[in-house]
């Protein structure tokens, strides 16, 4: 017998957008059902994305530190040659994921959200059938929040399977590959490629564009490229990947030459696409914006009381964007007057070194003469030198209006600069001017002082440069 459920709010997808929406709905007293048919509670980010990748990146950094100590020593510290058991590292990573899964489950339970594990298929905008291990459940709702997320793009000539892997499989390998070829020079490919290089793999990167991370300006990406070159990572830019046969990836170089790259694993990271197939989106009558679900500034779709959040709604595909949208939608359903209108959504690449970008960058203001740009190099910062940062060409850069000094954007590249991202976003959201940053007493010695100094420099009176 098919079970029937009626609810105030139905959420499809338990990623950072969906589960946050669920918790907030519960806090607001809304009867809520959350259907989880994907990666598990926490979605891509918690299970096979942000969290596990940063765990592996952290482990790789630890291994590199010990390896340096074994290779002649560092900071007066010497050690024996290290070894890595990737199975144990992955098990440690899985333990973190499990702990966070349980935490999300506990928070949803506390908020009285009913969680159903199964795959939902919509027959109309407010009704779906969920196939579970115990049978079918038909759910009808007054409000529907779509939070189905995204999935890795698969190349037709490089289908996933065997030694051709996505980031998901890369995070659960049982050993470090001898030779890893990464197809795609975006942030996912570079983060994982750098991590595996630190763990001892020989790494090559194949990127169609003529430079890495093409969405960022060259000044931000140059320190990353220098690290890659200094650590023996092969870069094939302006190159096109082809088929993978007999342990070799066929590549066409920028000058048209044919090249075969030996590979134990080929990691394909050419982007992600919204997960729109297989759950009946076509039966819901919502308007699309290209491959994405079209929404307004309330995250409302074209169908009354159907909402969409996160990667499904377009760029930037970032977990913190989805969470913010999920919270806002819950509050709108509860009767609050809310809009999703951020001044900035900061983005971070956890490469070596790290990159942060918030607000407008040089490419956005090219040709304008009403913008002040100022840069403070990390090599002039005491804290950076004390933790071996800054020698890679890292810096903090501010962009501001010449007329009223209002901050327009902040970028940084360097070790540990990801921790500055919230300060950058906060100042931009508050509408800060350069004098606000300059007038804030920054703690010494910290990396955040570089933001202070860059702002002072933009005002024409930097202290430490």
Short mmCIF file of C-alpha atoms in Angstrom, two decimals:
data_model
loop_
_atom_site.label_atom_id
_atom_site.label_comp_id
_atom_site.label_asym_id
_atom_site.label_seq_id
_atom_site.Cartn_x
_atom_site.Cartn_y
_atom_site.Cartn_z
CA UNK A 1 0.00 0.00 0.00
CA UNK A 2 1.34 3.42 -0.99
CA UNK A 3 1.79 5.84 1.91
CA UNK A 4 0.33 9.35 1.52
CA UNK A 5 1.86 12.42 3.20
CA UNK A 6 0.66 16.03 3.17
CA UNK A 7 3.01 18.73 4.41
CA UNK A 8 3.46 22.49 4.51
CA UNK A 9 6.98 22.39 3.02
CA UNK A 10 8.61 19.71 0.89
CA UNK A 11 12.36 20.01 0.24
CA UNK A 12 14.07 17.96 -2.45
CA UNK A 13 17.79 17.56 -1.83
CA UNK A 14 19.71 17.43 1.44
CA UNK A 15 22.76 19.47 0.44
CA UNK A 16 23.82 22.73 2.04
CA UNK A 17 20.84 24.55 0.52
CA UNK A 18 18.25 21.89 1.32
CA UNK A 19 19.18 20.90 4.85
CA UNK A 20 19.69 24.51 5.97
CA UNK A 21 16.26 25.34 4.55
CA UNK A 22 14.88 22.37 6.47
CA UNK A 23 16.42 23.38 9.79
CA UNK A 24 15.23 26.97 9.41
CA UNK A 25 11.71 25.82 8.44
CA UNK A 26 11.63 23.67 11.55
CA UNK A 27 12.81 26.53 13.75
CA UNK A 28 9.99 28.65 12.32
CA UNK A 29 7.39 26.01 13.17
CA UNK A 30 6.70 24.88 9.60
CA UNK A 31 5.69 21.24 9.01
CA UNK A 32 8.57 20.08 6.80
CA UNK A 33 9.58 16.94 4.88
CA UNK A 34 13.09 16.62 3.43
CA UNK A 35 13.74 14.01 0.73
CA UNK A 36 17.34 12.86 0.46
CA UNK A 37 18.05 10.84 -2.67
CA UNK A 38 21.59 11.94 -3.50
CA UNK A 39 24.95 11.82 -1.74
CA UNK A 40 23.49 11.78 1.79
CA UNK A 41 22.78 14.48 4.36
CA UNK A 42 25.03 17.42 3.55
CA UNK A 43 24.97 16.69 -0.18
CA UNK A 44 27.97 17.04 -2.46
CA UNK A 45 29.74 19.55 -0.22
CA UNK A 46 29.81 17.47 2.94
CA UNK A 47 30.12 14.00 1.40
CA UNK A 48 32.18 14.25 -1.79
CA UNK A 49 33.12 17.91 -2.17
CA UNK A 50 34.17 20.79 0.05
CA UNK A 51 34.75 18.97 3.33
CA UNK A 52 36.47 15.74 2.21
CA UNK A 53 38.60 17.59 -0.35
CA UNK A 54 39.86 20.00 2.30
CA UNK A 55 40.60 17.05 4.57
CA UNK A 56 42.73 15.43 1.86
CA UNK A 57 44.38 18.78 1.08
CA UNK A 58 45.22 19.18 4.78
CA UNK A 59 46.70 15.67 4.95
CA UNK A 60 48.75 16.37 1.82
CA UNK A 61 50.09 19.57 3.39
CA UNK A 62 51.10 17.65 6.52
CA UNK A 63 52.86 15.02 4.39
CA UNK A 64 54.69 17.72 2.41
CA UNK A 65 55.88 19.34 5.65
CA UNK A 66 57.37 16.08 6.91
CA UNK A 67 58.87 15.35 3.48
CA UNK A 68 60.64 18.73 3.57
CA UNK A 69 61.98 17.92 7.03
CA UNK A 70 63.34 14.63 5.68
CA UNK A 71 64.92 16.32 2.67
CA UNK A 72 67.62 18.33 4.39
CA UNK A 73 65.38 19.75 7.09
CA UNK A 74 63.22 22.86 7.42
CA UNK A 75 63.17 25.52 10.17
CA UNK A 76 65.88 23.52 11.92
CA UNK A 77 63.60 20.47 12.03
CA UNK A 78 64.65 17.14 10.55
CA UNK A 79 62.74 13.89 10.22
CA UNK A 80 62.90 10.46 8.66
CA UNK A 81 61.50 9.94 5.18
CA UNK A 82 57.70 9.78 5.46
CA UNK A 83 55.28 7.35 3.89
CA UNK A 84 51.57 7.68 3.29
CA UNK A 85 48.92 4.96 3.62
CA UNK A 86 46.14 6.55 1.61
CA UNK A 87 43.60 4.00 2.84
CA UNK A 88 44.14 5.25 6.40
CA UNK A 89 43.98 8.86 5.24
CA UNK A 90 40.70 8.20 3.41
CA UNK A 91 39.34 6.38 6.46
CA UNK A 92 40.17 9.44 8.58
CA UNK A 93 38.42 11.64 6.00
CA UNK A 94 35.40 9.34 6.02
CA UNK A 95 35.26 9.63 9.80
CA UNK A 96 34.98 13.42 9.52
CA UNK A 97 32.20 13.08 6.94
CA UNK A 98 30.32 10.56 9.12
CA UNK A 99 30.56 12.82 12.16
CA UNK A 100 29.18 15.76 10.19
CA UNK A 101 26.43 13.58 8.67
CA UNK A 102 25.34 12.62 12.15
CA UNK A 103 25.46 16.26 13.21
CA UNK A 104 23.17 17.32 10.37
CA UNK A 105 20.80 14.44 11.13
CA UNK A 106 20.66 15.53 14.76
CA UNK A 107 19.94 19.15 13.84
CA UNK A 108 17.13 18.13 11.48
CA UNK A 109 15.63 15.88 14.15
CA UNK A 110 15.83 18.69 16.71
CA UNK A 111 13.98 20.93 14.25
CA UNK A 112 11.32 18.19 13.79
CA UNK A 113 12.01 17.79 10.08
CA UNK A 114 10.89 14.44 8.68
CA UNK A 115 13.72 13.00 6.54
CA UNK A 116 12.89 10.44 3.86
CA UNK A 117 15.66 8.56 2.09
CA UNK A 118 14.66 7.84 -1.49
CA UNK A 119 14.36 9.20 -4.99
CA UNK A 120 11.58 11.68 -5.69
CA UNK A 121 9.78 12.00 -9.03
CA UNK A 122 7.29 14.84 -9.54
CA UNK A 123 4.02 14.30 -11.36
CA UNK A 124 3.09 17.98 -11.00
CA UNK A 125 4.51 21.04 -9.26
CA UNK A 126 3.37 20.09 -5.75
CA UNK A 127 3.20 16.29 -5.84
CA UNK A 128 5.93 13.68 -6.00
CA UNK A 129 6.35 9.95 -5.48
CA UNK A 130 9.37 8.87 -3.48
CA UNK A 131 10.73 5.37 -4.02
CA UNK A 132 12.20 4.13 -0.75
CA UNK A 133 13.54 0.82 0.47
CA UNK A 134 10.20 0.22 2.17
CA UNK A 135 7.96 1.15 -0.75
CA UNK A 136 6.51 4.22 -2.43
CA UNK A 137 5.45 7.39 -0.62
CA UNK A 138 3.31 10.04 -2.33
CA UNK A 139 3.94 13.50 -0.93
CA UNK A 140 1.87 16.61 -1.62
CA UNK A 141 2.91 19.99 -0.31
CA UNK A 142 1.82 23.60 -0.13
CA UNK A 143 5.39 24.76 -0.79
CA UNK A 144 8.21 22.96 -2.62
CA UNK A 145 11.89 23.90 -2.31
CA UNK A 146 14.07 22.45 -5.07
CA UNK A 147 17.65 21.92 -3.91
CA UNK A 148 18.88 19.09 -6.11
CA UNK A 149 22.39 20.49 -6.54
CA UNK A 150 24.82 19.66 -9.29
CA UNK A 151 26.93 16.81 -10.68
CA UNK A 152 30.30 16.52 -12.46
CA UNK A 153 30.27 17.08 -16.22
CA UNK A 154 31.22 13.93 -18.12
CA UNK A 155 33.04 14.19 -21.43
CA UNK A 156 31.59 11.87 -24.11
CA UNK A 157 35.05 10.71 -25.19
CA UNK A 158 36.19 10.27 -21.57
CA UNK A 159 33.27 8.56 -19.79
CA UNK A 160 33.68 7.97 -16.08
CA UNK A 161 34.64 4.44 -15.18
CA UNK A 162 37.76 2.40 -14.47
CA UNK A 163 40.78 4.67 -14.40
CA UNK A 164 38.83 7.70 -15.65
CA UNK A 165 37.49 9.30 -12.49
CA UNK A 166 35.63 12.35 -11.19
CA UNK A 167 36.47 14.25 -8.02
CA UNK A 168 34.18 11.85 -6.12
CA UNK A 169 36.37 8.82 -6.87
CA UNK A 170 39.56 10.84 -6.43
CA UNK A 171 38.65 11.45 -2.80
CA UNK A 172 38.37 7.72 -2.09
CA UNK A 173 41.39 6.20 -3.89
CA UNK A 174 43.12 3.39 -2.01
CA UNK A 175 46.61 4.49 -3.06
CA UNK A 176 48.38 7.49 -4.50
CA UNK A 177 48.55 7.08 -8.29
CA UNK A 178 52.03 7.04 -9.75
CA UNK A 179 50.95 9.24 -12.65
CA UNK A 180 47.85 11.42 -12.47
CA UNK A 181 46.58 13.44 -15.42
CA UNK A 182 44.03 16.13 -14.59
CA UNK A 183 41.74 17.26 -17.40
CA UNK A 184 40.58 20.77 -16.54
CA UNK A 185 42.56 23.58 -14.92
CA UNK A 186 39.75 25.00 -12.80
CA UNK A 187 39.71 25.12 -9.01
CA UNK A 188 38.62 21.50 -8.45
CA UNK A 189 41.28 20.03 -10.74
CA UNK A 190 44.01 22.25 -9.32
CA UNK A 191 43.07 21.65 -5.68
CA UNK A 192 43.18 17.88 -6.11
CA UNK A 193 46.11 17.88 -8.53
CA UNK A 194 48.21 19.89 -6.08
CA UNK A 195 47.21 17.63 -3.18
CA UNK A 196 48.24 14.47 -5.04
CA UNK A 197 51.50 16.10 -6.14
CA UNK A 198 52.27 16.79 -2.48
CA UNK A 199 51.48 13.15 -1.72
CA UNK A 200 54.07 12.04 -4.28
CA UNK A 201 52.17 11.53 -7.54
CA UNK A 202 53.55 12.76 -10.85
CA UNK A 203 50.91 15.17 -12.09
CA UNK A 204 50.07 16.68 -15.47
CA UNK A 205 47.28 19.19 -16.12
CA UNK A 206 45.51 19.56 -19.47
CA UNK A 207 43.53 22.79 -19.88
CA UNK A 208 41.78 24.11 -23.00
CA UNK A 209 42.26 27.78 -22.07
CA UNK A 210 45.63 29.43 -22.50
CA UNK A 211 46.04 29.77 -18.73
CA UNK A 212 44.90 28.23 -15.47
CA UNK A 213 41.85 29.49 -13.57
CA UNK A 214 40.81 31.73 -16.48
CA UNK A 215 38.02 33.39 -14.45
CA UNK A 216 40.65 35.09 -12.27
CA UNK A 217 43.13 37.74 -13.34
CA UNK A 218 46.70 36.75 -14.08
CA UNK A 219 48.18 38.41 -11.00
CA UNK A 220 46.10 36.13 -8.78
CA UNK A 221 46.92 32.94 -10.67
CA UNK A 222 50.63 33.52 -11.33
CA UNK A 223 51.72 32.38 -7.83
CA UNK A 224 49.79 29.13 -8.34
CA UNK A 225 51.41 28.53 -11.71
CA UNK A 226 54.84 29.22 -10.21
CA UNK A 227 54.18 26.63 -7.50
CA UNK A 228 53.14 24.06 -10.08
CA UNK A 229 56.20 24.67 -12.23
CA UNK A 230 58.55 24.61 -9.21
CA UNK A 231 57.12 21.26 -8.12
CA UNK A 232 57.37 19.53 -11.47
CA UNK A 233 53.71 19.58 -12.48
CA UNK A 234 53.39 19.36 -16.28
CA UNK A 235 51.18 22.09 -17.71
CA UNK A 236 49.56 21.61 -21.12
CA UNK A 237 47.66 24.84 -21.73
CA UNK A 238 45.59 25.54 -24.82
CA UNK A 239 45.41 21.77 -25.18
CA UNK A 240 42.52 19.42 -25.83
CA UNK A 241 42.12 16.05 -24.17
CA UNK A 242 41.00 13.07 -26.23
CA UNK A 243 40.38 9.40 -25.54
CA UNK A 244 42.13 7.30 -22.91
CA UNK A 245 43.52 4.04 -24.27
CA UNK A 246 45.98 1.50 -22.89
CA UNK A 247 47.08 3.73 -20.02
CA UNK A 248 47.64 6.77 -22.22
CA UNK A 249 45.59 9.93 -22.65
CA UNK A 250 45.52 11.35 -26.16
CA UNK A 251 46.10 15.11 -26.15
CA UNK A 252 46.23 17.71 -28.91
CA UNK A 253 48.63 20.47 -27.89
CA UNK A 254 48.18 24.21 -28.49
CA UNK A 255 50.24 24.00 -31.70
CA UNK A 256 48.22 21.04 -33.02
CA UNK A 257 50.70 18.30 -32.22
CA UNK A 258 49.51 14.88 -31.01
CA UNK A 259 50.71 13.87 -27.58
CA UNK A 260 50.21 10.76 -25.45
CA UNK A 261 50.36 11.19 -21.67
CA UNK A 262 50.87 8.09 -19.55
CA UNK A 263 48.41 7.94 -16.68
CA UNK A 264 47.45 5.54 -13.91
CA UNK A 265 44.37 7.70 -13.32
CA UNK A 266 42.73 10.43 -15.39
CA UNK A 267 40.83 12.93 -13.23
CA UNK A 268 38.21 14.80 -15.27
CA UNK A 269 37.23 18.14 -13.70
CA UNK A 270 35.77 20.21 -16.53
CA UNK A 271 32.94 21.69 -14.49
CA UNK A 272 29.63 20.84 -12.91
CA UNK A 273 26.08 21.01 -14.22
CA UNK A 274 22.76 21.39 -12.39
CA UNK A 275 21.04 18.12 -11.51
CA UNK A 276 17.83 18.58 -13.51
CA UNK A 277 17.28 15.08 -14.93
CA UNK A 278 15.45 12.08 -13.54
CA UNK A 279 13.14 13.66 -10.96
CA UNK A 280 10.34 15.12 -13.08
CA UNK A 281 11.35 18.75 -13.39
CA UNK A 282 9.71 18.76 -16.82
CA UNK A 283 6.34 18.07 -15.15
CA UNK A 284 6.54 21.06 -12.82
CA UNK A 285 6.03 23.89 -15.31
CA UNK A 286 8.87 26.07 -14.04
CA UNK A 287 10.75 28.44 -16.36
CA UNK A 288 14.42 27.80 -17.12
CA UNK A 289 17.38 30.12 -17.61
CA UNK A 290 19.56 28.05 -19.89
CA UNK A 291 20.42 24.85 -18.00
CA UNK A 292 19.36 26.35 -14.66
CA UNK A 293 16.01 26.87 -12.96
CA UNK A 294 15.02 30.53 -13.28
CA UNK A 295 14.40 32.36 -10.01
CA UNK A 296 13.79 35.94 -8.87
CA UNK A 297 15.38 37.76 -5.93
CA UNK A 298 13.16 35.78 -3.54
CA UNK A 299 14.38 32.46 -5.00
CA UNK A 300 10.85 31.97 -6.36
CA UNK A 301 10.38 30.06 -9.62
CA UNK A 302 7.71 30.88 -12.20
CA UNK A 303 5.35 28.39 -10.47
CA UNK A 304 3.56 29.73 -7.38
CA UNK A 305 5.01 28.42 -4.10
CA UNK A 306 7.80 26.51 -5.85
CA UNK A 307 11.24 27.75 -4.83
CA UNK A 308 14.77 26.83 -5.90
CA UNK A 309 18.14 27.28 -4.20
CA UNK A 310 21.79 26.43 -4.65
CA UNK A 311 23.60 25.05 -7.69
CA UNK A 312 20.30 24.38 -9.46
CA UNK A 313 19.82 28.14 -9.82
CA UNK A 314 23.13 29.02 -11.49
CA UNK A 315 26.51 30.50 -10.80
CA UNK A 316 28.26 30.84 -8.52
CA UNK A 317 27.95 27.17 -7.58
CA UNK A 318 29.08 27.64 -4.00
CA UNK A 319 27.81 25.93 -0.86
CA UNK A 320 27.52 29.15 1.14
CA UNK A 321 25.31 30.68 -1.54
CA UNK A 322 22.92 27.71 -1.32
CA UNK A 323 22.80 27.89 2.46
CA UNK A 324 21.98 31.60 2.43
CA UNK A 325 19.23 31.06 -0.16
CA UNK A 326 17.77 28.14 1.80
CA UNK A 327 17.53 30.20 4.97
CA UNK A 328 15.86 33.11 3.14
CA UNK A 329 13.26 30.88 1.44
CA UNK A 330 12.27 29.32 4.78
CA UNK A 331 11.74 32.78 6.24
CA UNK A 332 9.70 33.95 3.23
CA UNK A 333 7.43 30.90 3.54
CA UNK A 334 6.99 31.78 7.23
CA UNK A 335 5.79 35.24 6.22
CA UNK A 336 8.94 37.31 6.56
CA UNK A 337 9.83 39.95 3.96
CA UNK A 338 13.19 38.81 2.60
CA UNK A 339 15.25 39.16 -0.56
CA UNK A 340 18.40 37.42 -1.76
CA UNK A 341 20.48 40.40 -2.81
CA UNK A 342 24.10 39.94 -1.75
CA UNK A 343 26.67 42.61 -2.47
CA UNK A 344 29.20 39.83 -2.85
CA UNK A 345 29.59 36.08 -2.56
CA UNK A 346 33.25 35.50 -1.83
CA UNK A 347 34.95 32.59 -3.58
CA UNK A 348 38.04 30.67 -2.47
CA UNK A 349 40.39 28.36 -4.37
CA UNK A 350 42.19 26.07 -1.91
CA UNK A 351 45.18 25.81 -4.21
CA UNK A 352 48.85 26.33 -3.32
CA UNK A 353 48.84 29.18 -2.57
CA UNK A 354 45.17 29.92 -1.83
CA UNK A 355 43.14 32.48 -3.79
CA UNK A 356 40.26 34.62 -2.47
CA UNK A 357 38.07 36.92 -4.52
CA UNK A 358 35.19 39.07 -3.29
CA UNK A 359 33.38 41.75 -5.24
CA UNK A 360 34.83 43.37 -8.34
CA UNK A 361 38.27 42.52 -9.66
CA UNK A 362 40.57 44.18 -12.21
CA UNK A 363 38.87 42.42 -15.12
CA UNK A 364 35.53 43.91 -14.05
CA UNK A 365 36.79 47.50 -13.92
CA UNK A 366 39.12 47.41 -16.91
CA UNK A 367 39.15 50.77 -18.68
CA UNK A 368 37.58 52.68 -15.79
CA UNK A 369 39.45 55.69 -14.40
CA UNK A 370 37.28 56.10 -11.30
CA UNK A 371 38.74 53.17 -9.37
CA UNK A 372 41.65 53.11 -6.92
CA UNK A 373 43.64 49.85 -6.82
CA UNK A 374 46.23 49.13 -4.15
CA UNK A 375 48.27 46.01 -3.40
CA UNK A 376 50.13 45.00 -0.24
CA UNK A 377 52.63 42.13 -0.66
CA UNK A 378 52.60 39.44 2.01
CA UNK A 379 56.40 39.35 2.01
CA UNK A 380 56.22 42.68 3.91
CA UNK A 381 54.08 41.12 6.66
CA UNK A 382 55.65 39.77 9.83
CA UNK A 383 53.08 37.03 10.41
CA UNK A 384 53.44 35.79 6.83
CA UNK A 385 57.22 35.50 7.15
CA UNK A 386 56.88 33.74 10.51
CA UNK A 387 54.71 30.99 8.99
CA UNK A 388 56.67 30.70 5.72
CA UNK A 389 54.07 32.56 3.67
CA UNK A 390 54.65 35.49 1.36
CA UNK A 391 57.68 34.20 -0.49
CA UNK A 392 55.40 32.89 -3.26
CA UNK A 393 54.39 36.35 -4.49
CA UNK A 394 51.22 36.53 -2.42
CA UNK A 395 49.37 39.78 -1.79
CA UNK A 396 46.12 41.44 -0.73
CA UNK A 397 44.53 43.87 -3.19
CA UNK A 398 41.72 46.36 -2.67
CA UNK A 399 39.64 48.17 -5.26
CA UNK A 400 37.66 51.24 -4.25
CA UNK A 401 35.80 54.17 -5.76
CA UNK A 402 37.92 57.28 -6.21
CA UNK A 403 35.02 59.58 -5.42
CA UNK A 404 33.73 58.21 -2.11
CA UNK A 405 36.35 55.51 -1.30
CA UNK A 406 33.66 52.82 -1.10
CA UNK A 407 35.15 49.32 -1.33
CA UNK A 408 34.32 47.62 -4.63
CA UNK A 409 36.32 44.43 -4.31
CA UNK A 410 39.06 42.64 -2.39
CA UNK A 411 41.29 39.82 -3.60
CA UNK A 412 44.17 37.90 -2.10
CA UNK A 413 46.56 35.14 -3.03
CA UNK A 414 48.88 33.44 -0.55
CA UNK A 415 49.08 30.75 2.09
CA UNK A 416 46.21 30.80 4.59
CA UNK A 417 44.40 33.73 2.92
CA UNK A 418 41.16 31.72 2.78
CA UNK A 419 40.67 32.77 6.41
CA UNK A 420 40.48 36.41 5.28
CA UNK A 421 37.50 35.78 3.00
CA UNK A 422 34.84 36.49 5.62
CA UNK A 423 36.45 39.80 6.56
CA UNK A 424 36.48 40.82 2.89
CA UNK A 425 32.83 39.85 2.41
CA UNK A 426 31.74 41.51 5.64
CA UNK A 427 33.31 44.85 4.74
CA UNK A 428 31.73 44.78 1.28
CA UNK A 429 28.29 43.82 2.63
CA UNK A 430 28.44 46.65 5.17
CA UNK A 431 29.26 49.17 2.45
CA UNK A 432 32.60 50.01 4.06
CA UNK A 433 34.88 52.72 2.74
CA UNK A 434 38.67 52.58 2.83
CA UNK A 435 38.68 54.70 5.97
CA UNK A 436 36.58 52.05 7.75
CA UNK A 437 39.18 49.37 7.12
CA UNK A 438 42.04 51.76 7.86
CA UNK A 439 40.37 52.85 11.10
CA UNK A 440 39.84 49.31 12.36
CA UNK A 441 42.69 48.30 14.65
CA UNK A 442 43.88 44.97 13.24
CA UNK A 443 45.50 42.42 15.54
CA UNK A 444 49.28 42.03 15.25
CA UNK A 445 50.73 39.69 14.14
CA UNK A 446 48.04 38.30 11.83
CA UNK A 447 47.52 37.81 8.11
CA UNK A 448 44.56 40.21 8.27
CA UNK A 449 46.96 43.12 8.70
CA UNK A 450 47.59 42.90 4.95
CA UNK A 451 43.96 44.02 4.34
CA UNK A 452 44.58 46.98 6.65
CA UNK A 453 47.85 47.90 4.93
CA UNK A 454 46.38 47.57 1.42
CA UNK A 455 43.60 49.97 2.42
CA UNK A 456 46.12 52.41 3.91
CA UNK A 457 48.10 52.22 0.70
CA UNK A 458 44.99 53.00 -1.34
CA UNK A 459 44.60 56.12 0.81
CA UNK A 460 48.20 57.06 0.09
CA UNK A 461 49.79 56.42 3.48
CA UNK A 462 50.75 52.76 3.92
CA UNK A 463 52.92 52.24 7.01
CA UNK A 464 54.92 49.11 6.25
CA UNK A 465 55.77 49.58 2.59
#
